[in-house]
Amino acid sequence: MKWEEKNDELVRIFKFKDFNEAFGFMSRVALLCEKANHHPTWTNTWNMVEIHLSTHDAGNKVTHKDRELAKEIDKLIY
C-alpha cells in the first residue's frame, strides 16, 4: 500500500516480518520526525505500523511538510 490521502491526512500501513522489524522501523521514523520537528499519529500492532500525517499548525490538513516527511519515511524501506 502506498500513501493515501483521506480525511485530511496522509495514511499508510507498513507490514514487516515481525515485531522487531516493525519496532526498528518506528525507531528510525522517530529520528526523522524529531529532526523535522514534525510528529505523526501512529499505531503499532505486532508486525504492522500505521502512520497518519497532517500538520496541526495548518488546521490538521495535509501540507508540504507531510508530503516531504512521507518521502523520507519511504526511503527507510526502499
mmCIF file with all atom_site columns, C-alpha atoms in Angstrom:
data_model
loop_
_atom_site.group_PDB
_atom_site.id
_atom_site.type_symbol
_atom_site.label_atom_id
_atom_site.label_alt_id
_atom_site.label_comp_id
_atom_site.label_asym_id
_atom_site.label_entity_id
_atom_site.label_seq_id
_atom_site.pdbx_PDB_ins_code
_atom_site.Cartn_x
_atom_site.Cartn_y
_atom_site.Cartn_z
_atom_site.occupancy
_atom_site.B_iso_or_equiv
_atom_site.pdbx_formal_charge
_atom_site.auth_seq_id
_atom_site.auth_comp_id
_atom_site.auth_asym_id
_atom_site.auth_atom_id
_atom_site.pdbx_PDB_model_num
ATOM 1  C CA . MET A 1 1  ? 0.000  0.000  0.000  1.00 0.00 ? 1  MET A CA 1
ATOM 2  C CA . LYS A 1 2  ? 1.221  3.489  -0.811 1.00 0.00 ? 2  LYS A CA 1
ATOM 3  C CA . TRP A 1 3  ? 0.373  6.707  0.979  1.00 0.00 ? 3  TRP A CA 1
ATOM 4  C CA . GLU A 1 4  ? -3.314 7.523  0.675  1.00 0.00 ? 4  GLU A CA 1
ATOM 5  C CA . GLU A 1 5  ? -4.826 10.930 1.329  1.00 0.00 ? 5  GLU A CA 1
ATOM 6  C CA . LYS A 1 6  ? -8.078 10.649 3.263  1.00 0.00 ? 6  LYS A CA 1
ATOM 7  C CA . ASN A 1 7  ? -9.827 12.694 5.928  1.00 0.00 ? 7  ASN A CA 1
ATOM 8  C CA . ASP A 1 8  ? -7.189 15.447 5.672  1.00 0.00 ? 8  ASP A CA 1
ATOM 9  C CA . GLU A 1 9  ? -4.347 13.037 6.459  1.00 0.00 ? 9  GLU A CA 1
ATOM 10 C CA . LEU A 1 10 ? -1.720 11.053 4.598  1.00 0.00 ? 10 LEU A CA 1
ATOM 11 C CA . VAL A 1 11 ? -2.094 7.448  5.742  1.00 0.00 ? 11 VAL A CA 1
ATOM 12 C CA . ARG A 1 12 ? -0.018 4.356  5.141  1.00 0.00 ? 12 ARG A CA 1
ATOM 13 C CA . ILE A 1 13 ? 0.198  0.898  6.688  1.00 0.00 ? 13 ILE A CA 1
ATOM 14 C CA . PHE A 1 14 ? 3.595  -0.799 6.741  1.00 0.00 ? 14 PHE A CA 1
ATOM 15 C CA . LYS A 1 15 ? 3.836  -4.566 7.277  1.00 0.00 ? 15 LYS A CA 1
ATOM 16 C CA . PHE A 1 16 ? 7.015  -6.271 8.459  1.00 0.00 ? 16 PHE A CA 1
ATOM 17 C CA . LYS A 1 17 ? 8.272  -9.781 9.139  1.00 0.00 ? 17 LYS A CA 1
ATOM 18 C CA . ASP A 1 18 ? 7.833  -9.477 12.894 1.00 0.00 ? 18 ASP A CA 1
ATOM 19 C CA . PHE A 1 19 ? 7.642  -7.089 15.850 1.00 0.00 ? 19 PHE A CA 1
ATOM 20 C CA . ASN A 1 20 ? 11.398 -6.459 15.940 1.00 0.00 ? 20 ASN A CA 1
ATOM 21 C CA . GLU A 1 21 ? 11.423 -5.218 12.340 1.00 0.00 ? 21 GLU A CA 1
ATOM 22 C CA . ALA A 1 22 ? 8.347  -3.062 12.952 1.00 0.00 ? 22 ALA A CA 1
ATOM 23 C CA . PHE A 1 23 ? 9.814  -1.538 16.102 1.00 0.00 ? 23 PHE A CA 1
ATOM 24 C CA . GLY A 1 24 ? 13.163 -0.911 14.433 1.00 0.00 ? 24 GLY A CA 1
ATOM 25 C CA . PHE A 1 25 ? 11.355 0.914  11.633 1.00 0.00 ? 25 PHE A CA 1
ATOM 26 C CA . MET A 1 26 ? 9.457  3.006  14.168 1.00 0.00 ? 26 MET A CA 1
ATOM 27 C CA . SER A 1 27 ? 12.734 3.962  15.851 1.00 0.00 ? 27 SER A CA 1
ATOM 28 C CA . ARG A 1 28 ? 14.195 5.143  12.539 1.00 0.00 ? 28 ARG A CA 1
ATOM 29 C CA . VAL A 1 29 ? 10.995 7.070  11.739 1.00 0.00 ? 29 VAL A CA 1
ATOM 30 C CA . ALA A 1 30 ? 11.093 8.685  15.183 1.00 0.00 ? 30 ALA A CA 1
ATOM 31 C CA . LEU A 1 31 ? 14.581 10.055 14.476 1.00 0.00 ? 31 LEU A CA 1
ATOM 32 C CA . LEU A 1 32 ? 13.392 11.536 11.158 1.00 0.00 ? 32 LEU A CA 1
ATOM 33 C CA . CYS A 1 33 ? 10.361 13.092 12.813 1.00 0.00 ? 33 CYS A CA 1
ATOM 34 C CA . GLU A 1 34 ? 12.391 14.627 15.606 1.00 0.00 ? 34 GLU A CA 1
ATOM 35 C CA . LYS A 1 35 ? 14.857 16.096 13.120 1.00 0.00 ? 35 LYS A CA 1
ATOM 36 C CA . ALA A 1 36 ? 11.972 17.585 11.088 1.00 0.00 ? 36 ALA A CA 1
ATOM 37 C CA . ASN A 1 37 ? 10.101 18.644 14.248 1.00 0.00 ? 37 ASN A CA 1
ATOM 38 C CA . HIS A 1 38 ? 7.037  17.042 12.681 1.00 0.00 ? 38 HIS A CA 1
ATOM 39 C CA . HIS A 1 39 ? 5.460  14.160 14.568 1.00 0.00 ? 39 HIS A CA 1
ATOM 40 C CA . PRO A 1 40 ? 2.942  11.600 13.297 1.00 0.00 ? 40 PRO A CA 1
ATOM 41 C CA . THR A 1 41 ? -0.014 9.899  14.825 1.00 0.00 ? 41 THR A CA 1
ATOM 42 C CA . TRP A 1 42 ? 0.768  6.208  14.626 1.00 0.00 ? 42 TRP A CA 1
ATOM 43 C CA . THR A 1 43 ? -0.053 2.768  15.933 1.00 0.00 ? 43 THR A CA 1
ATOM 44 C CA . ASN A 1 44 ? 1.821  -0.500 16.115 1.00 0.00 ? 44 ASN A CA 1
ATOM 45 C CA . THR A 1 45 ? 0.309  -3.951 16.371 1.00 0.00 ? 45 THR A CA 1
ATOM 46 C CA . TRP A 1 46 ? 2.851  -6.753 16.255 1.00 0.00 ? 46 TRP A CA 1
ATOM 47 C CA . ASN A 1 47 ? 4.268  -6.536 12.698 1.00 0.00 ? 47 ASN A CA 1
ATOM 48 C CA . MET A 1 48 ? 2.226  -3.601 11.404 1.00 0.00 ? 48 MET A CA 1
ATOM 49 C CA . VAL A 1 49 ? 2.772  0.144  11.751 1.00 0.00 ? 49 VAL A CA 1
ATOM 50 C CA . GLU A 1 50 ? 0.071  2.593  10.681 1.00 0.00 ? 50 GLU A CA 1
ATOM 51 C CA . ILE A 1 51 ? 1.134  6.207  10.213 1.00 0.00 ? 51 ILE A CA 1
ATOM 52 C CA . HIS A 1 52 ? -1.113 9.267  9.866  1.00 0.00 ? 52 HIS A CA 1
ATOM 53 C CA . LEU A 1 53 ? 0.436  12.578 8.824  1.00 0.00 ? 53 LEU A CA 1
ATOM 54 C CA . SER A 1 54 ? -1.160 16.023 8.974  1.00 0.00 ? 54 SER A CA 1
ATOM 55 C CA . THR A 1 55 ? 0.066  19.443 10.008 1.00 0.00 ? 55 THR A CA 1
ATOM 56 C CA . HIS A 1 56 ? -1.503 20.592 13.262 1.00 0.00 ? 56 HIS A CA 1
ATOM 57 C CA . ASP A 1 57 ? -0.420 24.226 12.755 1.00 0.00 ? 57 ASP A CA 1
ATOM 58 C CA . ALA A 1 58 ? -2.311 24.254 9.442  1.00 0.00 ? 58 ALA A CA 1
ATOM 59 C CA . GLY A 1 59 ? -5.594 23.117 10.973 1.00 0.00 ? 59 GLY A CA 1
ATOM 60 C CA . ASN A 1 60 ? -4.827 19.393 10.701 1.00 0.00 ? 60 ASN A CA 1
ATOM 61 C CA . LYS A 1 61 ? -4.542 19.490 6.918  1.00 0.00 ? 61 LYS A CA 1
ATOM 62 C CA . VAL A 1 62 ? -2.036 17.798 4.625  1.00 0.00 ? 62 VAL A CA 1
ATOM 63 C CA . THR A 1 63 ? 0.780  20.196 3.741  1.00 0.00 ? 63 THR A CA 1
ATOM 64 C CA . HIS A 1 64 ? 4.163  20.139 2.041  1.00 0.00 ? 64 HIS A CA 1
ATOM 65 C CA . LYS A 1 65 ? 5.682  19.155 5.414  1.00 0.00 ? 65 LYS A CA 1
ATOM 66 C CA . ASP A 1 66 ? 3.642  15.944 5.437  1.00 0.00 ? 66 ASP A CA 1
ATOM 67 C CA . ARG A 1 67 ? 4.484  15.048 1.856  1.00 0.00 ? 67 ARG A CA 1
ATOM 68 C CA . GLU A 1 68 ? 8.196  15.600 2.480  1.00 0.00 ? 68 GLU A CA 1
ATOM 69 C CA . LEU A 1 69 ? 8.155  13.509 5.660  1.00 0.00 ? 69 LEU A CA 1
ATOM 70 C CA . ALA A 1 70 ? 6.282  10.723 3.832  1.00 0.00 ? 70 ALA A CA 1
ATOM 71 C CA . LYS A 1 71 ? 9.014  10.687 1.158  1.00 0.00 ? 71 LYS A CA 1
ATOM 72 C CA . GLU A 1 72 ? 11.713 10.462 3.825  1.00 0.00 ? 72 GLU A CA 1
ATOM 73 C CA . ILE A 1 73 ? 9.869  7.637  5.598  1.00 0.00 ? 73 ILE A CA 1
ATOM 74 C CA . ASP A 1 74 ? 9.580  5.730  2.308  1.00 0.00 ? 74 ASP A CA 1
ATOM 75 C CA . LYS A 1 75 ? 13.351 5.937  1.872  1.00 0.00 ? 75 LYS A CA 1
ATOM 76 C CA . LEU A 1 76 ? 13.723 3.852  5.031  1.00 0.00 ? 76 LEU A CA 1
ATOM 77 C CA . ILE A 1 77 ? 12.136 0.824  3.412  1.00 0.00 ? 77 ILE A CA 1
ATOM 78 C CA . TYR A 1 78 ? 13.347 1.010  -0.198 1.00 0.00 ? 78 TYR A CA 1
#
